[in-house]
Amino acid sequence: MILYLLDLLGVAVFAISGALAAGRKSLDLLGVVVIAVVTAIGGGTFRDLLLDQHPVFWIEDPIYLVVILAATALTIIYTRFRKPPSKALLTADAFGLALFTISGAQIAEQSNLSSIIIVLMGAITGVAGGVMRDVLLAEIPIILRRGNIYATAAIMGVIAYLILQQIGFNRSVAALLGMGVIAVLRLAAITWGLTLPVFSLPDHESE
Amino acid sequence: MILYLLDLLGVAVFAISGALAAGRKSLDLLGVVVIAVVTAIGGGTFRDLLLDQHPVFWIEDPIYLVVILAATALTIIYTRFRKPPSKALLTADAFGLALFTISGAQIAEQSNLSSIIIVLMGAITGVAGGVMRDVLLAEIPIILRRGNIYATAAIMGVIAYLILQQIGFNRSVAALLGMGVIAVLRLAAITWGLTLPVFSLPDHESE
Amino acid sequence: MILYLLDLLGVAVFAISGALAAGRKSLDLLGVVVIAVVTAIGGGTFRDLLLDQHPVFWIEDPIYLVVILAATALTIIYTRFRKPPSKALLTADAFGLALFTISGAQIAEQSNLSSIIIVLMGAITGVAGGVMRDVLLAEIPIILRRGNIYATAAIMGVIAYLILQQIGFNRSVAALLGMGVIAVLRLAAITWGLTLPVFSLPDHESE
């Protein structure tokens, strides 16, 4: 029950971040809703398709869509009057990432998949919605572009979750600690501007 | 039978609009075919994957691909000699949108899904092909960008279709009226330049 | 066994070409890995989803991911010290294309699909990973843009493969000859700069 509420909260946070990103591109109202929906459910949808999990989670339980529509409407109304609180939002987004990633990893775990696939499915669930948002906005996805420890935090969190279970921790405790790793890494990266190194080839090598 | 012919007509119209869009980007002949195919079958394919409907409609019945190839070839030949008739095409596209959207909604209906999902599946079937076309052409999808009542018409049409059934209309009549709502809204939007309001955040809020 | 090794080689080659493409965009290390993975397994994944083949090939056999990670790591290390050998890479890529395309066609063949679908599935397996790579890098996919006989070679190879079987060749021989057609066409196109004609509409027709 708490997990379900947290999941809905994660969807709402991701919808808000999608709506704000859309607002910077001057889309129309429907466009904003589309981007918010894609950001919030894109990762989980891709995971369900890859794992052949049907019905896809939001088809089975449309309350997700209702939450997204409500969060988007509130975002549009709120930003008419005030500046969006970017610090609060980044923090909420870090928790959304933590939650989506570990819940995605747990769904992959139930299908008895190998560890590398569980890590990948967790990361896909956490970040693919943001990637799709950026593709629709015709930008190179932010998680690829800047070395700002986003997908990296997700990957580290799932690895921690798997190792903790291996050394004897109970599944729920391992999940909570895995989420903690993601949120802490992500918040640390935001606070201190940590980045991954960039891999860059000189242009004369192109073609 | 008539529905099937209308469906093929819708595919042809969407293929033509894809080919014309590709022509503006100076793609090679194969690129034009790819864009035409994606525009015409992208929405229905995405719907079938989400609903786990296999085989995907054009894998089961490849006549769709033959129609697309023929429509694309005729478009390329025709535009060698004449200007494409943009007014006629926009009108045809409006009917294609109407048809695809309602037929997508009906397929979702057969799986006993909730109303919000039926509306979404109808809209996805109608507009996702155009979204994929624009993503491949590295542009922000036109349905997000301009408030020109495109996806909005699709959504209104499915809602009308569902309400009409609820108040006692027979399914086929409701479908025809739903298509009418979409085509009329879309043509009205084209004729009078109706738009949705734009949601725009000042740039200092970005980051 | 040999086919499996060739398949892994194809994945490695595509991962390298993805990593090099990412390097030109100055992505961070994780971004490079993501682009390499998408380039290498995108086409096969899309084919498996369309054909409802589950588990998806790299979920069933994660060694593909290990090979991709190793190939990407070696690419990053190698390019620290030397210029990437573009000629050798293009040649390797031609063989990767040949192999992926024919193996994709064979998987479609096992599901008793019509010839046009087999050709399409072969081509999708061969080229969709590169298309996804370019979409993520916010570029119009190279196979659409330049008429450089890439997808065309894939299509011709599958057609040759099907015709050869029809006229009595044994399946393995037909497969080898089909791969040969693809590799030769592709290498010829590179060597002599062969292209398809471009389809271009004057801009006054847009809108």
Coordinates of C-alpha atoms in Angstrom, one line a residue:
Chain A
M1 CA 0.0 0.0 0.0
I2 CA 2.7 2.5 1.0
L3 CA 4.7 1.3 -2.1
Y4 CA 1.7 2.0 -4.3
L5 CA 1.2 5.5 -2.9
L6 CA 5.0 6.1 -3.4
D7 CA 4.6 4.9 -6.9
L8 CA 1.8 7.3 -7.6
L9 CA 3.9 10.1 -6.0
G10 CA 6.8 9.2 -8.4
V11 CA 4.5 9.4 -11.4
A12 CA 3.2 12.8 -10.2
V13 CA 6.7 14.1 -9.8
F14 CA 7.8 12.9 -13.2
A15 CA 4.7 14.4 -14.8
I16 CA 5.5 17.8 -13.2
S17 CA 9.1 17.7 -14.5
G18 CA 7.8 16.8 -17.9
A19 CA 5.2 19.6 -17.9
L20 CA 7.9 22.1 -16.9
A21 CA 10.3 20.9 -19.6
A22 CA 7.4 21.3 -22.2
G23 CA 6.7 24.8 -20.9
R24 CA 10.2 25.8 -21.9
K25 CA 9.4 24.8 -25.5
S26 CA 6.1 26.7 -25.8
L27 CA 4.0 23.7 -26.6
D28 CA 0.2 24.0 -26.6
L29 CA -1.8 22.6 -23.7
L30 CA -2.3 19.2 -25.2
G31 CA 1.4 19.0 -26.1
V32 CA 2.2 19.7 -22.4
V33 CA -0.1 16.8 -21.3
V34 CA 1.5 14.4 -23.9
I35 CA 5.0 15.2 -22.7
A36 CA 4.0 14.9 -19.0
V37 CA 2.4 11.5 -19.7
V38 CA 5.4 10.2 -21.7
T39 CA 7.9 11.4 -19.0
A40 CA 5.9 9.7 -16.2
I41 CA 5.0 6.3 -17.8
G42 CA 7.5 5.9 -20.6
G43 CA 10.1 4.0 -18.6
G44 CA 7.6 1.6 -17.1
T45 CA 5.9 1.0 -20.4
F46 CA 9.1 0.2 -22.2
R47 CA 10.0 -2.2 -19.4
D48 CA 6.6 -4.0 -19.6
L49 CA 6.9 -4.3 -23.4
L50 CA 10.5 -5.7 -23.1
L51 CA 9.5 -8.2 -20.4
D52 CA 6.2 -9.1 -22.1
Q53 CA 4.3 -8.0 -19.0
H54 CA 0.7 -7.5 -20.1
P55 CA -1.5 -5.6 -19.5
V56 CA 1.0 -2.7 -19.3
F57 CA 0.8 -1.2 -15.8
W58 CA -1.3 2.0 -16.7
I59 CA -3.6 0.0 -18.9
E60 CA -4.4 -2.3 -16.0
D61 CA -4.7 0.6 -13.5
P62 CA -5.7 3.9 -15.2
I63 CA -5.4 5.8 -11.9
Y64 CA -1.9 6.5 -13.0
L65 CA -3.2 8.6 -15.9
V66 CA -5.6 10.4 -13.6
V67 CA -2.7 11.3 -11.3
I68 CA -0.7 12.6 -14.2
L69 CA -3.5 14.7 -15.6
A70 CA -4.1 16.2 -12.2
A71 CA -0.4 16.9 -11.6
T72 CA -0.1 18.5 -15.0
A73 CA -3.1 20.7 -14.5
L74 CA -1.8 21.9 -11.1
T75 CA 1.6 22.6 -12.6
I76 CA 0.0 24.7 -15.4
I77 CA -2.1 26.7 -12.9
Y78 CA 0.7 27.1 -10.4
T79 CA 3.2 28.4 -12.9
R80 CA 0.7 31.1 -14.0
F81 CA 1.3 32.7 -10.6
R82 CA 4.6 31.6 -9.3
K83 CA 8.1 30.5 -10.3
P84 CA 8.4 26.7 -10.1
P85 CA 10.5 25.7 -7.1
S86 CA 13.4 24.1 -8.9
K87 CA 15.3 23.0 -5.8
A88 CA 12.2 21.2 -4.4
L89 CA 11.5 19.7 -7.7
L90 CA 15.0 18.3 -8.2
T91 CA 14.8 16.7 -4.8
A92 CA 11.4 15.2 -5.6
D93 CA 12.7 13.9 -8.9
A94 CA 15.6 12.2 -7.1
F95 CA 13.1 10.3 -5.0
G96 CA 11.0 9.5 -8.0
L97 CA 14.1 8.1 -9.8
A98 CA 15.0 6.0 -6.7
L99 CA 11.5 4.6 -6.5
F100 CA 10.9 3.8 -10.1
T101 CA 14.4 2.2 -10.5
I102 CA 14.1 -0.2 -7.6
S103 CA 10.4 -1.1 -8.4
G104 CA 11.5 -1.8 -12.0
A105 CA 14.3 -4.0 -10.8
Q106 CA 11.9 -5.9 -8.5
I107 CA 9.6 -6.6 -11.5
A108 CA 12.5 -7.9 -13.5
E109 CA 13.6 -10.0 -10.5
Q110 CA 10.2 -11.8 -10.3
S111 CA 10.9 -13.1 -13.8
N112 CA 14.1 -14.9 -12.6
L113 CA 16.4 -12.9 -14.9
S114 CA 20.1 -12.5 -14.6
S115 CA 21.6 -9.7 -12.6
I116 CA 22.8 -7.7 -15.6
I117 CA 19.3 -7.7 -17.0
I118 CA 17.8 -6.7 -13.6
V119 CA 20.2 -3.7 -13.4
L120 CA 19.3 -2.7 -16.9
M121 CA 15.5 -3.0 -16.4
G122 CA 15.8 -0.9 -13.2
A123 CA 17.7 1.7 -15.0
I124 CA 15.3 1.7 -18.0
T125 CA 12.3 2.1 -15.7
G126 CA 14.0 5.0 -14.0
V127 CA 15.3 6.9 -17.0
A128 CA 13.6 5.9 -20.2
G129 CA 10.6 8.3 -19.7
G130 CA 13.0 11.3 -19.5
V131 CA 14.8 10.0 -22.6
M132 CA 11.6 9.9 -24.5
R133 CA 10.6 13.4 -23.3
D134 CA 13.9 14.7 -24.7
V135 CA 13.5 12.8 -28.0
L136 CA 10.0 14.3 -28.5
L137 CA 11.5 17.8 -27.7
A138 CA 14.1 17.1 -30.4
E139 CA 17.0 17.3 -28.0
I140 CA 19.9 14.9 -27.2
P141 CA 18.6 13.3 -24.0
I142 CA 20.0 15.1 -20.9
I143 CA 21.1 11.8 -19.3
L144 CA 23.4 11.1 -22.2
R145 CA 24.7 14.6 -22.6
R146 CA 25.7 15.8 -19.2
G147 CA 27.7 13.7 -16.9
N148 CA 25.4 14.5 -14.1
I149 CA 25.2 11.1 -12.4
Y150 CA 21.5 10.3 -13.2
A151 CA 21.4 6.9 -14.8
T152 CA 24.6 6.1 -13.0
A153 CA 22.9 6.6 -9.7
A154 CA 20.1 4.3 -10.8
I155 CA 22.6 1.6 -11.8
M156 CA 24.5 1.9 -8.6
G157 CA 21.3 1.6 -6.6
V158 CA 20.2 -1.6 -8.2
I159 CA 23.7 -3.1 -7.8
A160 CA 23.6 -2.2 -4.1
Y161 CA 20.1 -3.7 -3.8
L162 CA 21.3 -7.0 -5.4
I163 CA 24.5 -7.2 -3.3
L164 CA 22.6 -6.5 -0.1
Q165 CA 20.2 -9.3 -0.8
Q166 CA 23.1 -11.6 -1.6
I167 CA 24.8 -10.9 1.8
G168 CA 21.6 -11.7 3.7
F169 CA 19.5 -8.6 3.9
N170 CA 15.8 -9.1 3.7
R171 CA 14.3 -8.0 0.3
S172 CA 12.4 -4.9 1.6
V173 CA 15.3 -3.6 3.6
A174 CA 17.6 -4.1 0.6
A175 CA 15.1 -2.2 -1.6
L176 CA 14.9 0.7 0.9
L177 CA 18.7 0.9 1.1
G178 CA 19.0 0.6 -2.7
M179 CA 16.6 3.6 -3.0
G180 CA 18.7 5.4 -0.5
V181 CA 21.8 4.9 -2.5
I182 CA 20.1 6.4 -5.6
A183 CA 18.6 9.4 -3.8
V184 CA 21.9 10.2 -1.9
L185 CA 24.1 9.8 -5.0
R186 CA 21.7 12.0 -7.0
L187 CA 21.3 14.6 -4.4
A188 CA 25.1 14.7 -3.8
A189 CA 25.6 15.1 -7.6
I190 CA 23.2 18.0 -7.6
T191 CA 24.6 19.7 -4.5
W192 CA 28.3 19.4 -5.5
G193 CA 27.9 19.3 -9.3
L194 CA 29.5 15.8 -9.6
T195 CA 29.9 14.6 -13.2
L196 CA 31.1 11.6 -15.2
P197 CA 34.0 12.2 -17.5
V198 CA 33.1 13.1 -21.1
F199 CA 34.2 11.0 -24.0
S200 CA 35.0 13.2 -27.0
L201 CA 36.6 12.5 -30.3
P202 CA 38.2 15.3 -32.3
D203 CA 36.0 16.1 -35.3
H204 CA 38.5 15.3 -38.0
E205 CA 37.9 11.7 -37.3
S206 CA 34.3 12.0 -38.2
E207 CA 33.2 10.5 -41.5
Chain B
M1 CA -15.8 -4.6 -46.0
I2 CA -16.5 -0.8 -46.4
L3 CA -14.5 -0.3 -43.1
Y4 CA -11.6 -2.3 -44.5
L5 CA -11.6 -0.2 -47.7
L6 CA -11.8 3.0 -45.7
D7 CA -8.9 1.7 -43.5
L8 CA -6.7 1.1 -46.6
L9 CA -7.7 4.6 -47.8
G10 CA -6.6 6.1 -44.5
V11 CA -3.2 4.3 -44.8
A12 CA -2.8 5.6 -48.3
V13 CA -3.5 9.2 -47.3
F14 CA -1.1 9.0 -44.3
A15 CA 1.6 7.5 -46.6
I16 CA 1.1 10.4 -49.0
S17 CA 1.4 13.0 -46.2
G18 CA 4.5 11.2 -45.0
A19 CA 6.1 11.1 -48.4
L20 CA 5.4 14.9 -48.9
A21 CA 7.0 15.6 -45.5
A22 CA 10.0 13.6 -46.4
G23 CA 10.3 15.4 -49.7
R24 CA 10.8 18.7 -47.9
K25 CA 13.8 17.2 -46.2
S26 CA 15.6 16.0 -49.3
L27 CA 15.7 12.3 -48.3
D28 CA 16.7 9.7 -50.8
L29 CA 14.0 7.4 -52.3
L30 CA 14.3 4.7 -49.7
G31 CA 14.2 7.3 -46.9
V32 CA 10.9 8.6 -48.4
V33 CA 9.5 5.1 -48.4
V34 CA 10.5 4.6 -44.7
I35 CA 8.9 7.8 -43.6
A36 CA 5.7 7.0 -45.5
V37 CA 5.5 3.6 -43.9
V38 CA 6.2 4.9 -40.4
T39 CA 3.6 7.7 -40.8
A40 CA 1.0 5.2 -42.1
I41 CA 1.4 2.3 -39.7
G42 CA 3.2 3.7 -36.7
G43 CA 0.1 4.5 -34.7
G44 CA -1.6 1.2 -35.2
T45 CA 1.6 -0.7 -34.6
F46 CA 2.2 1.1 -31.3
R47 CA -1.4 0.4 -30.3
D48 CA -1.0 -3.3 -31.1
L49 CA 2.2 -3.6 -29.0
L50 CA 0.7 -1.8 -26.0
L51 CA -2.5 -4.0 -26.1
D52 CA -0.4 -7.1 -26.9
Q53 CA -2.5 -7.7 -30.0
H54 CA -0.4 -10.1 -32.1
P55 CA 0.2 -10.5 -35.0
V56 CA 0.5 -6.7 -35.5
F57 CA -2.1 -5.7 -38.1
W58 CA 0.3 -5.2 -41.1
I59 CA 2.2 -8.4 -40.3
E60 CA -1.1 -10.3 -40.5
D61 CA -2.3 -8.6 -43.6
P62 CA 0.6 -7.2 -45.7
I63 CA -1.8 -5.6 -48.2
Y64 CA -1.3 -2.5 -46.1
L65 CA 2.3 -2.4 -47.0
V66 CA 1.5 -2.8 -50.7
V67 CA -0.9 0.1 -50.6
I68 CA 1.7 2.3 -48.9
L69 CA 4.3 1.5 -51.5
A70 CA 1.9 2.2 -54.3
A71 CA 0.7 5.5 -52.7
T72 CA 4.4 6.6 -52.1
A73 CA 5.4 5.7 -55.7
L74 CA 2.4 7.7 -57.1
T75 CA 3.3 10.6 -54.9
I76 CA 6.9 10.7 -56.1
I77 CA 5.8 10.5 -59.7
Y78 CA 3.0 13.0 -59.4
T79 CA 5.1 15.7 -57.7
R80 CA 7.7 15.4 -60.5
F81 CA 5.0 17.1 -62.7
R82 CA 2.7 19.1 -60.4
K83 CA 2.4 20.9 -57.2
P84 CA 0.9 18.7 -54.5
P85 CA -2.7 19.8 -53.8
S86 CA -2.3 20.8 -50.2
K87 CA -5.9 21.7 -49.6
A88 CA -7.2 18.3 -50.9
L89 CA -4.5 16.6 -48.9
L90 CA -5.4 18.3 -45.6
T91 CA -9.0 17.3 -46.1
A92 CA -8.1 13.7 -46.8
D93 CA -5.8 13.7 -43.8
A94 CA -8.7 14.8 -41.6
F95 CA -10.7 11.8 -42.7
G96 CA -7.7 9.5 -42.2
L97 CA -7.4 10.8 -38.7
A98 CA -11.1 10.3 -38.0
L99 CA -11.0 6.8 -39.3
F100 CA -7.8 5.6 -37.6
T101 CA -8.9 7.1 -34.3
I102 CA -12.3 5.5 -34.1
S103 CA -11.0 2.1 -35.4
G104 CA -8.2 2.2 -32.7
A105 CA -10.8 3.0 -30.0
Q106 CA -12.9 0.1 -31.2
I107 CA -10.0 -2.3 -30.9
A108 CA -9.3 -1.1 -27.4
E109 CA -13.1 -1.4 -26.6
Q110 CA -13.0 -5.1 -27.5
S111 CA -10.5 -5.7 -24.7
N112 CA -12.9 -4.3 -22.1
L113 CA -10.7 -1.5 -21.1
S114 CA -11.7 1.6 -19.1
S115 CA -12.9 4.7 -21.0
I116 CA -9.8 6.7 -20.4
I117 CA -7.7 4.0 -22.0
I118 CA -10.1 3.7 -24.9
V119 CA -9.7 7.4 -25.5
L120 CA -5.9 7.2 -25.3
M121 CA -5.7 4.2 -27.6
G122 CA -7.9 5.9 -30.2
A123 CA -5.7 9.1 -30.0
I124 CA -2.5 7.0 -30.2
T125 CA -3.7 5.1 -33.2
G126 CA -4.6 8.4 -34.9
V127 CA -1.6 10.5 -34.2
A128 CA 1.4 8.4 -33.2
G129 CA 2.4 7.7 -36.8
G130 CA 2.8 11.5 -37.4
V131 CA 4.7 11.8 -34.2
M132 CA 7.2 9.1 -35.2
R133 CA 7.5 10.8 -38.7
D134 CA 8.5 14.1 -37.0
V135 CA 10.9 12.4 -34.6
L136 CA 12.7 10.7 -37.5
L137 CA 12.9 14.0 -39.3
A138 CA 14.5 15.5 -36.1
E139 CA 11.7 17.9 -35.4
I140 CA 9.4 18.6 -32.5
P141 CA 6.2 16.8 -33.4
I142 CA 3.8 19.1 -35.1
I143 CA 0.9 17.9 -32.9
L144 CA 2.7 19.0 -29.8
R145 CA 4.0 22.3 -31.2
R146 CA 1.2 24.1 -32.7
G147 CA -2.1 24.3 -31.1
N148 CA -3.9 23.3 -34.2
I149 CA -6.6 21.0 -32.8
Y150 CA -5.3 17.7 -34.2
A151 CA -4.9 15.2 -31.3
T152 CA -7.6 17.3 -29.6
A153 CA -10.1 16.5 -32.4
A154 CA -9.2 12.8 -32.0
I155 CA -9.8 12.9 -28.3
M156 CA -13.1 14.7 -28.6
G157 CA -14.3 12.2 -31.3
V158 CA -13.6 9.2 -29.1
I159 CA -15.4 10.9 -26.1
A160 CA -18.4 11.6 -28.4
Y161 CA -18.3 8.0 -29.6
L162 CA -18.4 6.6 -26.0
I163 CA -21.1 9.0 -24.8
L164 CA -23.3 8.3 -27.8
Q165 CA -23.1 4.6 -27.1
Q166 CA -23.9 5.2 -23.4
I167 CA -27.1 7.1 -24.3
G168 CA -28.3 4.3 -26.4
F169 CA -26.9 4.8 -29.9
N170 CA -26.0 1.7 -31.8
R171 CA -22.3 1.1 -32.1
S172 CA -21.9 1.7 -35.8
V173 CA -23.9 4.9 -35.7
A174 CA -21.9 6.1 -32.7
A175 CA -18.7 5.3 -34.7
L176 CA -19.8 7.2 -37.7
L177 CA -20.9 10.2 -35.6
G178 CA -17.6 10.0 -33.7
M179 CA -15.7 10.2 -37.0
G180 CA -17.8 13.1 -38.0
V181 CA -16.9 15.0 -34.9
I182 CA -13.2 14.5 -35.6
A183 CA -13.4 15.4 -39.3
V184 CA -15.6 18.5 -38.6
L185 CA -13.4 19.8 -35.7
R186 CA -10.3 19.2 -37.8
L187 CA -11.6 20.9 -40.9
A188 CA -13.0 23.8 -38.9
A189 CA -9.6 24.2 -37.2
I190 CA -7.9 24.3 -40.6
T191 CA -10.5 26.7 -42.2
W192 CA -10.6 29.2 -39.3
G193 CA -7.2 28.6 -37.9
L194 CA -8.4 27.6 -34.5
T195 CA -5.7 26.8 -31.9
L196 CA -5.3 25.7 -28.4
P197 CA -3.6 28.1 -26.0
V198 CA 0.2 27.7 -25.7
F199 CA 1.8 27.0 -22.3
S200 CA 5.0 28.9 -22.1
L201 CA 7.5 29.4 -19.2
P202 CA 9.9 32.3 -19.2
D203 CA 13.4 31.1 -19.8
H204 CA 14.9 32.3 -16.6
E205 CA 13.1 29.5 -14.9
S206 CA 14.8 26.8 -16.9
E207 CA 17.5 24.7 -15.2
Chain C
M1 CA 28.0 -22.3 -33.4
I2 CA 29.7 -20.3 -36.1
L3 CA 26.5 -18.3 -36.6
Y4 CA 26.4 -17.5 -32.9
L5 CA 30.0 -16.3 -32.9
L6 CA 29.3 -14.2 -36.1
D7 CA 26.3 -12.8 -34.4
L8 CA 28.4 -11.7 -31.4
L9 CA 30.9 -10.2 -33.7
G10 CA 28.2 -8.3 -35.4
V11 CA 27.0 -6.9 -32.1
A12 CA 30.6 -5.9 -31.2
V13 CA 31.1 -4.1 -34.5
F14 CA 27.8 -2.2 -34.1
A15 CA 28.7 -1.3 -30.5
I16 CA 32.0 0.2 -31.7
S17 CA 30.3 2.2 -34.5
G18 CA 27.8 3.5 -31.9
A19 CA 30.5 4.4 -29.4
L20 CA 32.4 6.3 -32.2
A21 CA 29.3 8.2 -33.2
A22 CA 28.7 9.1 -29.5
G23 CA 32.2 10.3 -29.2
R24 CA 31.6 12.9 -31.9
K25 CA 28.8 14.4 -29.7
S26 CA 30.9 14.7 -26.5
L27 CA 28.6 12.5 -24.4
D28 CA 29.7 11.3 -21.0
L29 CA 30.9 7.8 -20.5
L30 CA 27.5 6.4 -19.6
G31 CA 25.9 8.1 -22.6
V32 CA 28.5 6.4 -24.8
V33 CA 27.6 3.0 -23.4
V34 CA 23.9 3.7 -23.9
I35 CA 24.4 4.7 -27.5
A36 CA 26.6 1.6 -28.1
V37 CA 23.9 -0.7 -26.6
V38 CA 21.1 0.9 -28.5
T39 CA 23.0 0.7 -31.8
A40 CA 23.9 -2.9 -31.3
I41 CA 20.7 -4.4 -30.0
G42 CA 18.0 -1.9 -31.1
G43 CA 17.2 -3.6 -34.4
G44 CA 16.9 -7.1 -33.0
T45 CA 14.9 -5.8 -30.1
F46 CA 12.4 -4.0 -32.3
R47 CA 12.0 -7.2 -34.5
D48 CA 11.4 -9.4 -31.4
L49 CA 8.7 -7.0 -30.1
L50 CA 7.0 -6.8 -33.5
L51 CA 7.0 -10.6 -33.9
D52 CA 6.1 -11.2 -30.2
Q53 CA 9.2 -13.2 -29.7
H54 CA 9.8 -13.4 -26.0
P55 CA 12.1 -13.4 -24.2
V56 CA 13.9 -10.7 -26.3
F57 CA 17.2 -12.2 -27.5
W58 CA 19.5 -10.2 -25.1
I59 CA 17.2 -10.9 -22.1
E60 CA 17.5 -14.6 -22.8
D61 CA 21.2 -14.5 -23.4
P62 CA 22.9 -11.6 -21.6
I63 CA 26.3 -12.4 -23.1
Y64 CA 25.3 -9.9 -25.8
L65 CA 25.4 -7.1 -23.3
V66 CA 28.8 -8.3 -21.9
V67 CA 30.2 -8.2 -25.4
I68 CA 28.8 -4.7 -26.0
L69 CA 30.3 -3.4 -22.8
A70 CA 33.7 -4.9 -23.6
A71 CA 33.7 -3.6 -27.1
T72 CA 32.7 -0.1 -25.9
A73 CA 35.4 -0.1 -23.2
L74 CA 38.1 -1.1 -25.7
T75 CA 36.9 1.5 -28.1
I76 CA 37.1 4.2 -25.5
I77 CA 40.6 3.1 -24.4
Y78 CA 41.8 2.6 -28.0
T79 CA 40.7 6.1 -29.2
R80 CA 42.6 7.7 -26.3
F81 CA 45.8 6.7 -28.1
R82 CA 45.0 6.3 -31.8
K83 CA 42.7 7.5 -34.5
P84 CA 39.9 5.0 -35.2
P85 CA 40.6 3.1 -38.4
S86 CA 37.5 4.3 -40.3
K87 CA 38.1 2.1 -43.4
A88 CA 38.4 -1.1 -41.4
L89 CA 35.3 -0.1 -39.4
L90 CA 33.2 0.5 -42.4
T91 CA 34.1 -2.9 -43.8
A92 CA 33.3 -4.5 -40.5
D93 CA 30.0 -2.6 -40.3
A94 CA 29.1 -4.0 -43.8
F95 CA 29.6 -7.5 -42.5
G96 CA 27.6 -6.7 -39.4
L97 CA 24.8 -5.4 -41.5
A98 CA 24.9 -8.5 -43.8
L99 CA 24.7 -10.8 -40.8
F100 CA 22.0 -9.1 -38.8
T101 CA 19.8 -8.7 -41.8
I102 CA 19.9 -12.3 -42.9
S103 CA 19.5 -13.6 -39.4
G104 CA 16.6 -11.3 -38.8
A105 CA 15.0 -12.5 -42.0
Q106 CA 15.5 -16.1 -40.9
I107 CA 13.7 -15.5 -37.6
A108 CA 10.8 -14.0 -39.5
E109 CA 10.8 -16.9 -41.9
Q110 CA 10.4 -19.4 -39.0
S111 CA 7.0 -17.7 -38.2
N112 CA 5.7 -18.5 -41.7
L113 CA 5.3 -14.8 -42.7
S114 CA 4.8 -13.5 -46.2
S115 CA 7.8 -12.5 -48.3
I116 CA 7.3 -8.8 -47.9
I117 CA 7.3 -9.1 -44.1
I118 CA 10.4 -11.2 -44.2
V119 CA 12.2 -8.6 -46.2
L120 CA 11.0 -5.9 -43.9
M121 CA 12.0 -7.8 -40.7
G122 CA 15.4 -8.4 -42.1
A123 CA 15.9 -4.8 -43.0
I124 CA 14.6 -3.7 -39.6
T125 CA 17.0 -6.0 -37.8
G126 CA 19.9 -4.6 -39.8
V127 CA 19.2 -0.9 -39.7
A128 CA 16.8 0.0 -36.8
G129 CA 19.6 0.1 -34.3
G130 CA 21.4 2.8 -36.3
V131 CA 18.2 4.7 -36.7
M132 CA 17.6 4.7 -32.9
R133 CA 21.2 5.8 -32.4
D134 CA 20.7 8.8 -34.7
V135 CA 17.3 9.7 -33.1
L136 CA 19.0 9.7 -29.7
L137 CA 21.7 12.0 -31.1
A138 CA 18.9 14.3 -32.4
E139 CA 19.9 13.8 -36.0
I140 CA 17.9 12.7 -39.1
P141 CA 18.9 9.1 -39.4
I142 CA 21.8 8.7 -41.8
I143 CA 20.1 5.8 -43.6
L144 CA 17.3 8.1 -44.6
R145 CA 19.3 11.1 -45.4
R146 CA 22.1 10.1 -47.7
G147 CA 21.4 7.8 -50.6
N148 CA 24.3 5.6 -49.6
I149 CA 22.8 2.2 -50.3
Y150 CA 22.6 0.9 -46.7
A151 CA 19.1 -0.2 -46.1
T152 CA 18.8 -0.8 -49.9
A153 CA 21.7 -3.3 -49.6
A154 CA 19.9 -5.1 -46.8
I155 CA 16.6 -5.3 -48.8
M156 CA 18.4 -6.6 -51.9
G157 CA 20.2 -9.2 -49.8
V158 CA 17.0 -10.6 -48.3
I159 CA 15.3 -10.7 -51.7
A160 CA 18.3 -12.6 -53.1
Y161 CA 18.1 -15.0 -50.2
L162 CA 14.4 -15.7 -50.8
I163 CA 14.8 -16.1 -54.5
L164 CA 17.7 -18.4 -54.2
Q165 CA 15.7 -20.7 -51.9
Q166 CA 12.9 -20.6 -54.3
I167 CA 15.0 -21.8 -57.2
G168 CA 16.3 -24.7 -55.2
F169 CA 19.3 -23.6 -53.2
N170 CA 19.7 -25.0 -49.7
R171 CA 18.8 -22.6 -46.9
S172 CA 22.4 -22.2 -45.5
V173 CA 23.9 -21.6 -48.9
A174 CA 21.1 -19.1 -49.7
A175 CA 21.8 -17.3 -46.5
L176 CA 25.6 -17.1 -47.2
L177 CA 24.9 -15.8 -50.7
G178 CA 22.4 -13.3 -49.4
M179 CA 24.9 -12.0 -46.9
G180 CA 27.4 -11.8 -49.7
V181 CA 25.0 -9.6 -51.8
I182 CA 24.6 -7.2 -48.9
A183 CA 28.3 -7.0 -48.1
V184 CA 29.3 -6.6 -51.7
L185 CA 26.7 -3.9 -52.5
R186 CA 27.6 -2.0 -49.4
L187 CA 31.3 -2.2 -50.0
A188 CA 30.8 -1.2 -53.6
A189 CA 28.7 1.7 -52.5
I190 CA 31.4 2.8 -50.1
T191 CA 34.2 2.4 -52.6
W192 CA 32.6 4.1 -55.6
G193 CA 30.3 6.4 -53.7
L194 CA 27.1 5.0 -55.2
T195 CA 23.9 6.7 -54.1
L196 CA 20.2 6.5 -54.5
P197 CA 18.5 9.5 -56.1
V198 CA 17.2 12.1 -53.7
F199 CA 13.5 13.1 -53.7
S200 CA 13.2 16.8 -53.0
L201 CA 10.2 19.1 -53.1
P202 CA 10.7 22.8 -53.6
D203 CA 10.1 24.6 -50.3
H204 CA 7.2 26.8 -51.5
E205 CA 5.1 23.7 -51.5
S206 CA 5.6 23.2 -47.8
E207 CA 2.7 24.2 -45.6

